Coordinates of C-alpha atoms in Angstrom, one line a residue:
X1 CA -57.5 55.9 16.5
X2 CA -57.7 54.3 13.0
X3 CA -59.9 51.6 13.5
X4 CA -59.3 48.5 10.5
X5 CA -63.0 48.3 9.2
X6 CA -61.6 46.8 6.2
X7 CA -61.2 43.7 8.2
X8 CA -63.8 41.2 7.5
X9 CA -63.5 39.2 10.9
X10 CA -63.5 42.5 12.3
X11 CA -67.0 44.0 10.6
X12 CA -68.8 40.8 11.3
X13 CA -68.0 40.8 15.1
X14 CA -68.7 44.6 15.7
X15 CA -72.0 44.9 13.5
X16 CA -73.6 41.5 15.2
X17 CA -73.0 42.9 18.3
X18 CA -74.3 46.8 17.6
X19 CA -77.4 44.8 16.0
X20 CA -77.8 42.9 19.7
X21 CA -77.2 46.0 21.6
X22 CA -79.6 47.9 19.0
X23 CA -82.2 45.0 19.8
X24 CA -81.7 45.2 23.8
X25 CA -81.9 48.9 23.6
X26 CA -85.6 48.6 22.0
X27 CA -86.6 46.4 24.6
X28 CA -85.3 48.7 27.1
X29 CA -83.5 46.0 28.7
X30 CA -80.3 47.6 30.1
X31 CA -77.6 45.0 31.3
X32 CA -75.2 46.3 33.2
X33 CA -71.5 45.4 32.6
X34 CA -70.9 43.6 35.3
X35 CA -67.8 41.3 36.7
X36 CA -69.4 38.4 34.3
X37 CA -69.4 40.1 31.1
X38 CA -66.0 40.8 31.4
X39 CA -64.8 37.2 31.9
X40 CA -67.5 35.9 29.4
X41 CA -65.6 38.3 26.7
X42 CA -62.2 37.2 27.9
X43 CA -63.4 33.4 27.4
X44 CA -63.4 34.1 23.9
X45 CA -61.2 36.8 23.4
X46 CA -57.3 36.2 22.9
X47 CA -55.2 33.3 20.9
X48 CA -52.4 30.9 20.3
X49 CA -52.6 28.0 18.0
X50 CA -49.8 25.9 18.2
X51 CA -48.1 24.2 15.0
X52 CA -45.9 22.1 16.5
X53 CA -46.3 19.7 19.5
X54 CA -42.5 18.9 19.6
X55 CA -39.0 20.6 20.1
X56 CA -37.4 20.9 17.1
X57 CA -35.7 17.8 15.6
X58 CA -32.0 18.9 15.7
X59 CA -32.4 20.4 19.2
X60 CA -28.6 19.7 21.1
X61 CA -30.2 17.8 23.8
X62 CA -31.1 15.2 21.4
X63 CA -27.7 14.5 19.9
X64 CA -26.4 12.3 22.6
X65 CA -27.3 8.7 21.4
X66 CA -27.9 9.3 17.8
X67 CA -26.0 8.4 14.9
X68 CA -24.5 10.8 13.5
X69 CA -23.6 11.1 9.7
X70 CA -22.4 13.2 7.3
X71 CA -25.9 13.8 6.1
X72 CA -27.3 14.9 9.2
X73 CA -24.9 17.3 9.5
X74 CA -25.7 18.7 6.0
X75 CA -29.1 18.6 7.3
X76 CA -28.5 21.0 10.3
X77 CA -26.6 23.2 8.0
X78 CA -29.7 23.3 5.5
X79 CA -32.2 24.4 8.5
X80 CA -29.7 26.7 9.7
X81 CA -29.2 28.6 5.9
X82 CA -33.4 28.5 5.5
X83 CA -33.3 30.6 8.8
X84 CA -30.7 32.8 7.0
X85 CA -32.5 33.3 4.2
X86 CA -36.1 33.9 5.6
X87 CA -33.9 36.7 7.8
X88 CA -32.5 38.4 3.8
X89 CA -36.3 37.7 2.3
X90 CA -37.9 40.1 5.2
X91 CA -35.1 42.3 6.3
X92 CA -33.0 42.1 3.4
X93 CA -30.6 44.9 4.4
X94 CA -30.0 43.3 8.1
X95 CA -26.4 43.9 9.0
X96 CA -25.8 41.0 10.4
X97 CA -26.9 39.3 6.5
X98 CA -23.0 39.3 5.3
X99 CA -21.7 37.8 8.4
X100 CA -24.0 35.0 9.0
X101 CA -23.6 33.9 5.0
X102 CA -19.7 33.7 5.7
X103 CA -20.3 31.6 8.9
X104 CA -22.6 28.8 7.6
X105 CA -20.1 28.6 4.3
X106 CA -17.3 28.0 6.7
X107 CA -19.9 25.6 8.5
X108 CA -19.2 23.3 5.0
X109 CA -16.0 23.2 5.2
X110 CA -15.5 22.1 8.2
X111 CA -17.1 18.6 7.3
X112 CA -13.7 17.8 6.0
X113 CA -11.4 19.2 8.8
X114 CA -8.8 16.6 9.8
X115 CA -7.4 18.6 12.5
X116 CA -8.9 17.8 16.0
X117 CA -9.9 20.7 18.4
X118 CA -9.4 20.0 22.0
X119 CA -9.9 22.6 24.6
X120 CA -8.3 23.0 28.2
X121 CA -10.1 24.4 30.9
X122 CA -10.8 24.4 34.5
X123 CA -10.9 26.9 37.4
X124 CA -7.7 29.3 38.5
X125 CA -4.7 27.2 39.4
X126 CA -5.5 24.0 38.2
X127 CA -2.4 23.2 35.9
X128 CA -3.6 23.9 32.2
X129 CA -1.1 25.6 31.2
X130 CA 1.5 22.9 32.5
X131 CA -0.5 20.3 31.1
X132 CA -0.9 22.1 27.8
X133 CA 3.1 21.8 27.6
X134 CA 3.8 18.4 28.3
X135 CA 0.5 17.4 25.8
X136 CA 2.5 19.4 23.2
X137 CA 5.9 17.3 23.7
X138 CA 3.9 14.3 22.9
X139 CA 0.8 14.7 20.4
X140 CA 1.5 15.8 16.8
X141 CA 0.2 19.1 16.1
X142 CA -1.2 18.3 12.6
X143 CA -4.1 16.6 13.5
X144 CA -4.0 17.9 17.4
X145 CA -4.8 21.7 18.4
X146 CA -4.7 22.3 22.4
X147 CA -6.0 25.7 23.4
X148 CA -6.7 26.8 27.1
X149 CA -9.7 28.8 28.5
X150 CA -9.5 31.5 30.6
X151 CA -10.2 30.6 34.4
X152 CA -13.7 30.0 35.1
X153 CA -15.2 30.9 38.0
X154 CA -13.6 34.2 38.5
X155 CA -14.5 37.2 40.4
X156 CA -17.3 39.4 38.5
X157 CA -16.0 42.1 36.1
X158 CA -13.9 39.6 34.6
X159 CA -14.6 37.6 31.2
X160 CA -18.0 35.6 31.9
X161 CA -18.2 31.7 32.6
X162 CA -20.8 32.2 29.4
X163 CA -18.3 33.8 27.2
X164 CA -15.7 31.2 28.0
X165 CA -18.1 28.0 27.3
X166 CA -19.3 29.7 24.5
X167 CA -15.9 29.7 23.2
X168 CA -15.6 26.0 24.4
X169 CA -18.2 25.3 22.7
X170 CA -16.2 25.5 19.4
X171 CA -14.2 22.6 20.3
X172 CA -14.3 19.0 19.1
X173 CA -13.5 17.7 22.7
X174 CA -12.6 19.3 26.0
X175 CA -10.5 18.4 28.8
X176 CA -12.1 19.9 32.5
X177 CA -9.2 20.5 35.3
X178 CA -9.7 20.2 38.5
X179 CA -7.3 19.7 41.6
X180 CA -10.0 18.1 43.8
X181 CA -12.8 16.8 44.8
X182 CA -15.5 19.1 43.1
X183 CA -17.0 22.0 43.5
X184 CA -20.7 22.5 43.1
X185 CA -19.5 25.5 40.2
X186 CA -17.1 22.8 38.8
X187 CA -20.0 19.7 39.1
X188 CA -22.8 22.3 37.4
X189 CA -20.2 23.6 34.3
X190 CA -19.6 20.0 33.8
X191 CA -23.6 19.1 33.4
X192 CA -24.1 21.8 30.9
X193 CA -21.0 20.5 28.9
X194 CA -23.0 17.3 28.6
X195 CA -26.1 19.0 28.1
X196 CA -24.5 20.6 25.4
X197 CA -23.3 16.8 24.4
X198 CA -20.1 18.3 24.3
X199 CA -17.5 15.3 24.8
X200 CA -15.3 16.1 27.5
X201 CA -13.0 14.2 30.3
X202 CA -12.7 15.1 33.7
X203 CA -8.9 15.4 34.7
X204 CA -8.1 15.5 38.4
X205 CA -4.8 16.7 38.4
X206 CA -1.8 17.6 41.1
X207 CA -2.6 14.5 42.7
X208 CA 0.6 13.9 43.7
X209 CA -0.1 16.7 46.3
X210 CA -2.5 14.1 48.7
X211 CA -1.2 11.1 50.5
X212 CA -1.8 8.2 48.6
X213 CA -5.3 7.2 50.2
X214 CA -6.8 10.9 49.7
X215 CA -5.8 10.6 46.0
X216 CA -7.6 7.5 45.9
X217 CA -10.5 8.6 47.8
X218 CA -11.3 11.2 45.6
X219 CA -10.7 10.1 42.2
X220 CA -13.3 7.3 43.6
X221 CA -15.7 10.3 44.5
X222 CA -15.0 11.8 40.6
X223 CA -15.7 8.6 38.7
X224 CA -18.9 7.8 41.3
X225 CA -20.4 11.4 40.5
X226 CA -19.2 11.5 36.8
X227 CA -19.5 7.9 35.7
X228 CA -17.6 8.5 32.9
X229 CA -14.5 9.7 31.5
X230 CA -12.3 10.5 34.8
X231 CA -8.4 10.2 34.9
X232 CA -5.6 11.1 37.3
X233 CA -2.4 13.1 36.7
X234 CA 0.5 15.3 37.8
X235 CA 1.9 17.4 34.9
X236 CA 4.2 19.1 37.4
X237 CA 4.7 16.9 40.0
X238 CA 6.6 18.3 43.0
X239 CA 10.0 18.2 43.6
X240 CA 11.7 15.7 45.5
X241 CA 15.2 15.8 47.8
X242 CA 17.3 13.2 46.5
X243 CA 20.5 12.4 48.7
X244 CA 23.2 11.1 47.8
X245 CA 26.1 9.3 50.0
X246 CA 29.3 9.0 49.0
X247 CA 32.6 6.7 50.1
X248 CA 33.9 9.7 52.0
X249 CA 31.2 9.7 54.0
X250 CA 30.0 13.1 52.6
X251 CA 26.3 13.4 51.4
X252 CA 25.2 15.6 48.6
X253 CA 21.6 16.5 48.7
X254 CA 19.1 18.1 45.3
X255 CA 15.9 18.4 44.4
X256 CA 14.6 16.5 41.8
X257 CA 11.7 16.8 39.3
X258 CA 9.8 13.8 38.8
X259 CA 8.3 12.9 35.0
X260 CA 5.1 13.9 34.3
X261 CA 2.3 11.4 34.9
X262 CA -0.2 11.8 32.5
X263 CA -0.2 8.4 31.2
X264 CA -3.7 7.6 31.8
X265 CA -4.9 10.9 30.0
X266 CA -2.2 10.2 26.8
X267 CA -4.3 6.4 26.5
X268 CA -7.2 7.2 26.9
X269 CA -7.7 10.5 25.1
X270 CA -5.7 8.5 22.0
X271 CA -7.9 6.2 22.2
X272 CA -11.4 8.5 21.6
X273 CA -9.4 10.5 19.2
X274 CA -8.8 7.1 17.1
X275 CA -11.8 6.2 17.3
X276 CA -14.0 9.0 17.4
X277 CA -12.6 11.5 14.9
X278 CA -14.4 12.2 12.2
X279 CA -18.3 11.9 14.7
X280 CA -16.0 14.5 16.9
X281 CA -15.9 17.0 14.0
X282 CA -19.5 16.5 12.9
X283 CA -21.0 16.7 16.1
X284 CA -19.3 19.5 16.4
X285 CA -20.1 21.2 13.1
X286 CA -24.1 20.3 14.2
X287 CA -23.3 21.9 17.5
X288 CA -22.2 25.3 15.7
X289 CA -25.1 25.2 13.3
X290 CA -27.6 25.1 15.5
X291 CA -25.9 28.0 17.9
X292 CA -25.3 30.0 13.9
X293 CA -29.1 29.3 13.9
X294 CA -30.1 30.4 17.0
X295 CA -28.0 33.7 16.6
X296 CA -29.9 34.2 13.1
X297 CA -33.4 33.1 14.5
X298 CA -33.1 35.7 17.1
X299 CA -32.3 38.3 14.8
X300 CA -35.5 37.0 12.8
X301 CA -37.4 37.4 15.6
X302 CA -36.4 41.1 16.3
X303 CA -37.4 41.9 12.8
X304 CA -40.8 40.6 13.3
X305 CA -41.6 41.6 16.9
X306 CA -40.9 45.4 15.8
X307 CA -43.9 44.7 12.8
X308 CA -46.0 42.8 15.3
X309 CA -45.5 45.2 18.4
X310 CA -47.8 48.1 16.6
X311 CA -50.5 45.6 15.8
X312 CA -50.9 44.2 19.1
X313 CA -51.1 48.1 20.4
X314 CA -53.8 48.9 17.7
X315 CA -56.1 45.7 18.5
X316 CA -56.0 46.4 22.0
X317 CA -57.5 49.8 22.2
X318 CA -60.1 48.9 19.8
X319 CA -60.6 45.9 22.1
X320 CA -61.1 48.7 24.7
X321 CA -63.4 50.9 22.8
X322 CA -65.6 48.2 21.8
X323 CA -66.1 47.5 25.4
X324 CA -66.0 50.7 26.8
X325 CA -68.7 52.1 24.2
X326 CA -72.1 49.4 24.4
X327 CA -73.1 48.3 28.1
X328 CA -74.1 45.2 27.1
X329 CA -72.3 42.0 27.7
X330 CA -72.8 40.2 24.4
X331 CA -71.1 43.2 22.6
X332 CA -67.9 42.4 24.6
X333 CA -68.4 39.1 23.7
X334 CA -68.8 39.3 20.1
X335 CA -66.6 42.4 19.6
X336 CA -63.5 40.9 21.6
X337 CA -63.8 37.7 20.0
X338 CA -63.6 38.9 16.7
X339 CA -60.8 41.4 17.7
X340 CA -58.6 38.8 18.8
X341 CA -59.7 36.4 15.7
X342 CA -58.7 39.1 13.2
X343 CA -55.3 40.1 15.4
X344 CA -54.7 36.1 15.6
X345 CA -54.7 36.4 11.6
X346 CA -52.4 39.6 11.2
X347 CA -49.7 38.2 13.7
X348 CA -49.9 35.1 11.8
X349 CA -48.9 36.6 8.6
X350 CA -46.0 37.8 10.1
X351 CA -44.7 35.0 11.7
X352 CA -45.4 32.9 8.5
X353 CA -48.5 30.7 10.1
X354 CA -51.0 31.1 7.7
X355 CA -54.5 31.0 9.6
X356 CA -58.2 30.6 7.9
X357 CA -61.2 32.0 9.6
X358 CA -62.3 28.5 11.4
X359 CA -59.0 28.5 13.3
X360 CA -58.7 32.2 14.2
X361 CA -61.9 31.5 16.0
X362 CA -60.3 28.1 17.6
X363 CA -57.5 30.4 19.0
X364 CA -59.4 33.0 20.2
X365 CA -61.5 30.8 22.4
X366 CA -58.9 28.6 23.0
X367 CA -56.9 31.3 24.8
X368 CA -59.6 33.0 26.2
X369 CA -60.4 29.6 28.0
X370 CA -57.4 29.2 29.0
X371 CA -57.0 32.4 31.0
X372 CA -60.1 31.4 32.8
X373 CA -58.7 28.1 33.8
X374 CA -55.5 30.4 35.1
X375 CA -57.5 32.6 36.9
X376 CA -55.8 35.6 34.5
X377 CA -58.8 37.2 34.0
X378 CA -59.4 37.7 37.6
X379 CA -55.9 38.6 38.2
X380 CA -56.1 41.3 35.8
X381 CA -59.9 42.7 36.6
X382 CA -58.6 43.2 40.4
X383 CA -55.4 44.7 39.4
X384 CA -57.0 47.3 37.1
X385 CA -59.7 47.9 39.2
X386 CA -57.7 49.1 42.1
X387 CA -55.3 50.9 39.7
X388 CA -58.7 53.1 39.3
X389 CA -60.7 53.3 42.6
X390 CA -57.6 55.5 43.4
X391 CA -60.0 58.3 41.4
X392 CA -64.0 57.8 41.9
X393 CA -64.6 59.6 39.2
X394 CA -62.6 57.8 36.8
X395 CA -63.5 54.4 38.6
X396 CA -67.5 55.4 38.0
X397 CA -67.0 56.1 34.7
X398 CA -69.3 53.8 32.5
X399 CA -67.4 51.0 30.9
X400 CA -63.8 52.2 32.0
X401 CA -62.6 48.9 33.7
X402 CA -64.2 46.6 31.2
X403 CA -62.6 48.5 28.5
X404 CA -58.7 48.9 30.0
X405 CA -59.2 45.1 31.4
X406 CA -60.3 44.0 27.5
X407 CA -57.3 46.4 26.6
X408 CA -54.9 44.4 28.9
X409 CA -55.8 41.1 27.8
X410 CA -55.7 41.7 24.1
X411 CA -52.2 42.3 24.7
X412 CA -51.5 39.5 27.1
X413 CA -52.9 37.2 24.0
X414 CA -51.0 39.0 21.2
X415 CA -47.7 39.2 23.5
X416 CA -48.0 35.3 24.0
X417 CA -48.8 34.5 20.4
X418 CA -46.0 36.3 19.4
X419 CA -43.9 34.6 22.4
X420 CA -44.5 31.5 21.1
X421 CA -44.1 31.7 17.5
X422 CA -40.8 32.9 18.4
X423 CA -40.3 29.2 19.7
X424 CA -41.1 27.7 16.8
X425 CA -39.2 26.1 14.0
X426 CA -38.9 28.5 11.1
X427 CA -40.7 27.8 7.6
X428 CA -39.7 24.4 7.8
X429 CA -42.3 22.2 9.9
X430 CA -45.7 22.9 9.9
X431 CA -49.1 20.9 12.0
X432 CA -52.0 22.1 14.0
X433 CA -51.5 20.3 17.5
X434 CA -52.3 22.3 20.3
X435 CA -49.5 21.9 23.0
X436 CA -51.5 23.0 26.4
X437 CA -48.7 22.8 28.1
X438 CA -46.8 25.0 26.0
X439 CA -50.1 27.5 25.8
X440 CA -50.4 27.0 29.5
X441 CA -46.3 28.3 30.2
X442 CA -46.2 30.9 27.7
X443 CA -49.6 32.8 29.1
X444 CA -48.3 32.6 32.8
X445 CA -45.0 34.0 31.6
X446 CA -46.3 36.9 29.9
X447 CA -48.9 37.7 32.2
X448 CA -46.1 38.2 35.2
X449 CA -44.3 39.6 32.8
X450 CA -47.2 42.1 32.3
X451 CA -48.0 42.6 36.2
X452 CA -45.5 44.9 37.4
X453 CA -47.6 48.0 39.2
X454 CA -45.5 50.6 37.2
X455 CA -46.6 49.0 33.5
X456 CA -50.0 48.6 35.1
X457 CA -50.6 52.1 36.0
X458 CA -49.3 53.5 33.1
X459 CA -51.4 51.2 31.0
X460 CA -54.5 52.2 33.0
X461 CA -53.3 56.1 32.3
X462 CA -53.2 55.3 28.3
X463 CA -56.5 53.7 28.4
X464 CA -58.2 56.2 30.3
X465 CA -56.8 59.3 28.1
X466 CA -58.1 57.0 24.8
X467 CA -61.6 56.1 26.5
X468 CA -62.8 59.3 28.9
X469 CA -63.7 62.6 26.9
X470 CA -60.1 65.1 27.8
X471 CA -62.6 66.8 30.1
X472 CA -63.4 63.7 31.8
X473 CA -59.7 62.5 32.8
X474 CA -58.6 62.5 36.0
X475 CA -54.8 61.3 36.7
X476 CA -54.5 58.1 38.1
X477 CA -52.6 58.1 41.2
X478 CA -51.7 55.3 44.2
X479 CA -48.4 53.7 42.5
X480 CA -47.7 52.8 46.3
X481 CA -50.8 50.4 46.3
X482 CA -49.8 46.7 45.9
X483 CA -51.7 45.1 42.9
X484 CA -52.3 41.3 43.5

């Protein structure tokens, strides 16, 4: 184990505390390790400062309402390139570089677009193609482009209800088919398109296929449960028998196909597209750069988690050594705190939050706190600790719980730093509020994330193998056992 002397955080923490043990040694004062120590070093130990006490400014959610301008879309389009760019300045040979640059160019263009995107879709059997047709007879295809969705709701195997609202998502305005009263599929779909502040209208068509008061009756039920944006039509309404009786006597009989009704749709969709058209194509422009960003931010993220990943592993076995090697409890203290202080620093630098010394420190006890409040520390003790009773030997072993447990929640605290850096904004806000909340989610998250009894014993394993001479270590068995 290369152990980062070089750190000054890091020397400060571990000499204090060899200097205390050094003291109690001379008095012959030998403190046992006990279940206190262990959450007294965990008070301290572990971090997460938070920089930002709000989502970010151009989250979606936040769109509906706003005004909308050509220079807040120029603005989403500048946050989303800084993303871009941060990705070429650490990973500058990412494969995904090329392809992102192209897409936020086009993002530019698109300010300008006259041409109005407007895409149908609906469930299996709900008249989009029909409608598409008789849309087409009527609207002029310069500054109108219809495109239909695949069904949604399909059996699984098929193309995903993701991939198709992703793909809706493109769109400047989208009409949702239905041939009923809804579904609860249909009714959820419909609350992420808003969500998404994707302007859409509801179209209940075929409703020439109810008697007159069911028609009415549920396009009553739409508009109560929508509010908004709900029309009636029949793009193919069925056939009638017309007959036909003539002097002679004779009578002819034919069916006959009725015009389309989509006269409602045809106002009231000319009227948002007069109105609305150039905030249609900006919000939709905003609505691509923040998905472009997302896509980019991830990929950011991925770089950084693979540089932070071996740091978090090297902190927490010399988190585990330091407790493992001196019995006394202010050792675990000091040396955990410090640990986590210096780890709170390198994972920092990574994820371009620059921390001093004072607020390493703040973080470390911060989190450590915090655990104690969530009972994490407890959790974790138990969990470990009947990982090893499966071996007396190993469970007897001087220090071997206290240093696996300080070895698990070093990496609980770097794992939920990291998780929530990855939430932030990137290199473009910056504060010191401390979101609780936030800090609260993220270290719940992680640690269930971290609970599983097959990660636990095999944790347990690599931490006995690094603290326990190789004539000392005993496998760890039990994986049957439940771990609370």
């Amino acid at each position: 184990m290369v152990v980062k002397l070089q750190r000054p955080i890091l020397v400060g923490g571990l000499g204090l505390s060899f200097s205390l043990w050094m003291l109690d040694s001379w008095h012959d004062s030998i403190v046992q390790v006990g279940e206190f120590g262990l959450l007294s070093a965990l008070a301290v130990g572990g971090g997460l400062w938070l920089f930002q006490q709000n989502r970010p400014k151009d989250s979606l959610k936040q769109l509906d309402g706003m005004v909308v301008d050509r220079a807040t879309v120029e603005s989403a389009i500048a946050k989303t390139e800084t993303v871009i760019n941060q990705l070429a300045q650490e990973a500058e040979n990412h494969p995904t570089l090329e392809t992102l640059r192209e897409q936020v160019a086009q993002l530019l263009l698109e300010l300008d677009r006259q041409q109005i995107k407007v895409a149908v879709t609906g469930g299996k059997s709900v008249g989009k193609s029909t409608l598409i047709q008789v849309l087409q007879n009527l609207e002029t295809q310069n500054f109108v482009s219809l495109q239909e969705t695949a069904p949604l709701f399909r059996e699984v195997g098929e193309n995903s209800d993701a991939a198709i609202l992703a793909e809706v998502a493109k769109s400047d305005f989208v009409l949702f088919l239905t041939n009923g009263d809804l579904t609860d599929s249909e009714f959820q779909t419909l609350q992420q398109l808003k969500a998404a502040n994707q302007p859409n209208m509801l179209v209940f068509n075929k409703q020439d296929q109810y008697l007159t008061d069911e028609s009415a009756n549920i396009l009553l039920s739409l508009k109560q449960r929508m509010q908004e944006n709900v029309v009636a039509t029949a793009a193919s309404p069925i056939a009638i028998k017309v007959r036909k009786h003539e002097a002679d006597g004779s009578v002819q009989e034919w069916m006959e196909q009725p015009a389309a009704d989509i006269q409602q749709l045809t106002q009231q969709l000319g009227e948002v597209l007069a109105q609305q058209r150039q905030r249609l194509v900006w919000v939709t422009t905003i609505r691509k750069a923040g998905l472009l960003k997302a896509e980019a931010k991830n990929w950011l993220n991925g770089t950084r988690r693979d540089r932070a990943t071996p740091i978090i592993e090297q902190y927490q076995w010399i988190a585990a050594a330091a407790a493992f090697a001196n019995p006394v409890p202010a050792f675990d203290i000091l040396a955990t705190a410090a640990i986590n202080a210096q780890m709170v620093m390198d994972l920092g630098n990574i994820y371009q939050q620059k921390f001093s010394l004072e607020q390493a420190q703040t973080v470390a006890g911060t989190m450590g706190s915090l655990m104690l409040k969530l009972g994490l520390v407890e959790l974790s003790t138990k969990a470990i600790s009947t990982v090893l009773k499966s071996n007396a030997l190993t469970f007897v072993a001087g220090g071997v719980v206290q240093g696996v447990s300080a070895a698990y929640l070093t990496r609980v605290a770097g794992l939920s730093l990291v998780e929530y850096f990855q939430q932030q904004e990137i290199a473009i806000d910056s504060g010191t509020g401390l979101n609780l909340d936030n800090l609260r989610q993220t270290l719940q998250k992680v640690f269930q994330q971290n609970q599983q009894i097959g990660f636990l014993q095999g944790f347990v394993k690599q931490g006995v193998k690094r603290l326990l001479p190789e004539v000392q270590q005993v496998e760890v068995v039990g994986a049957e056992k439940f771990v609370g």
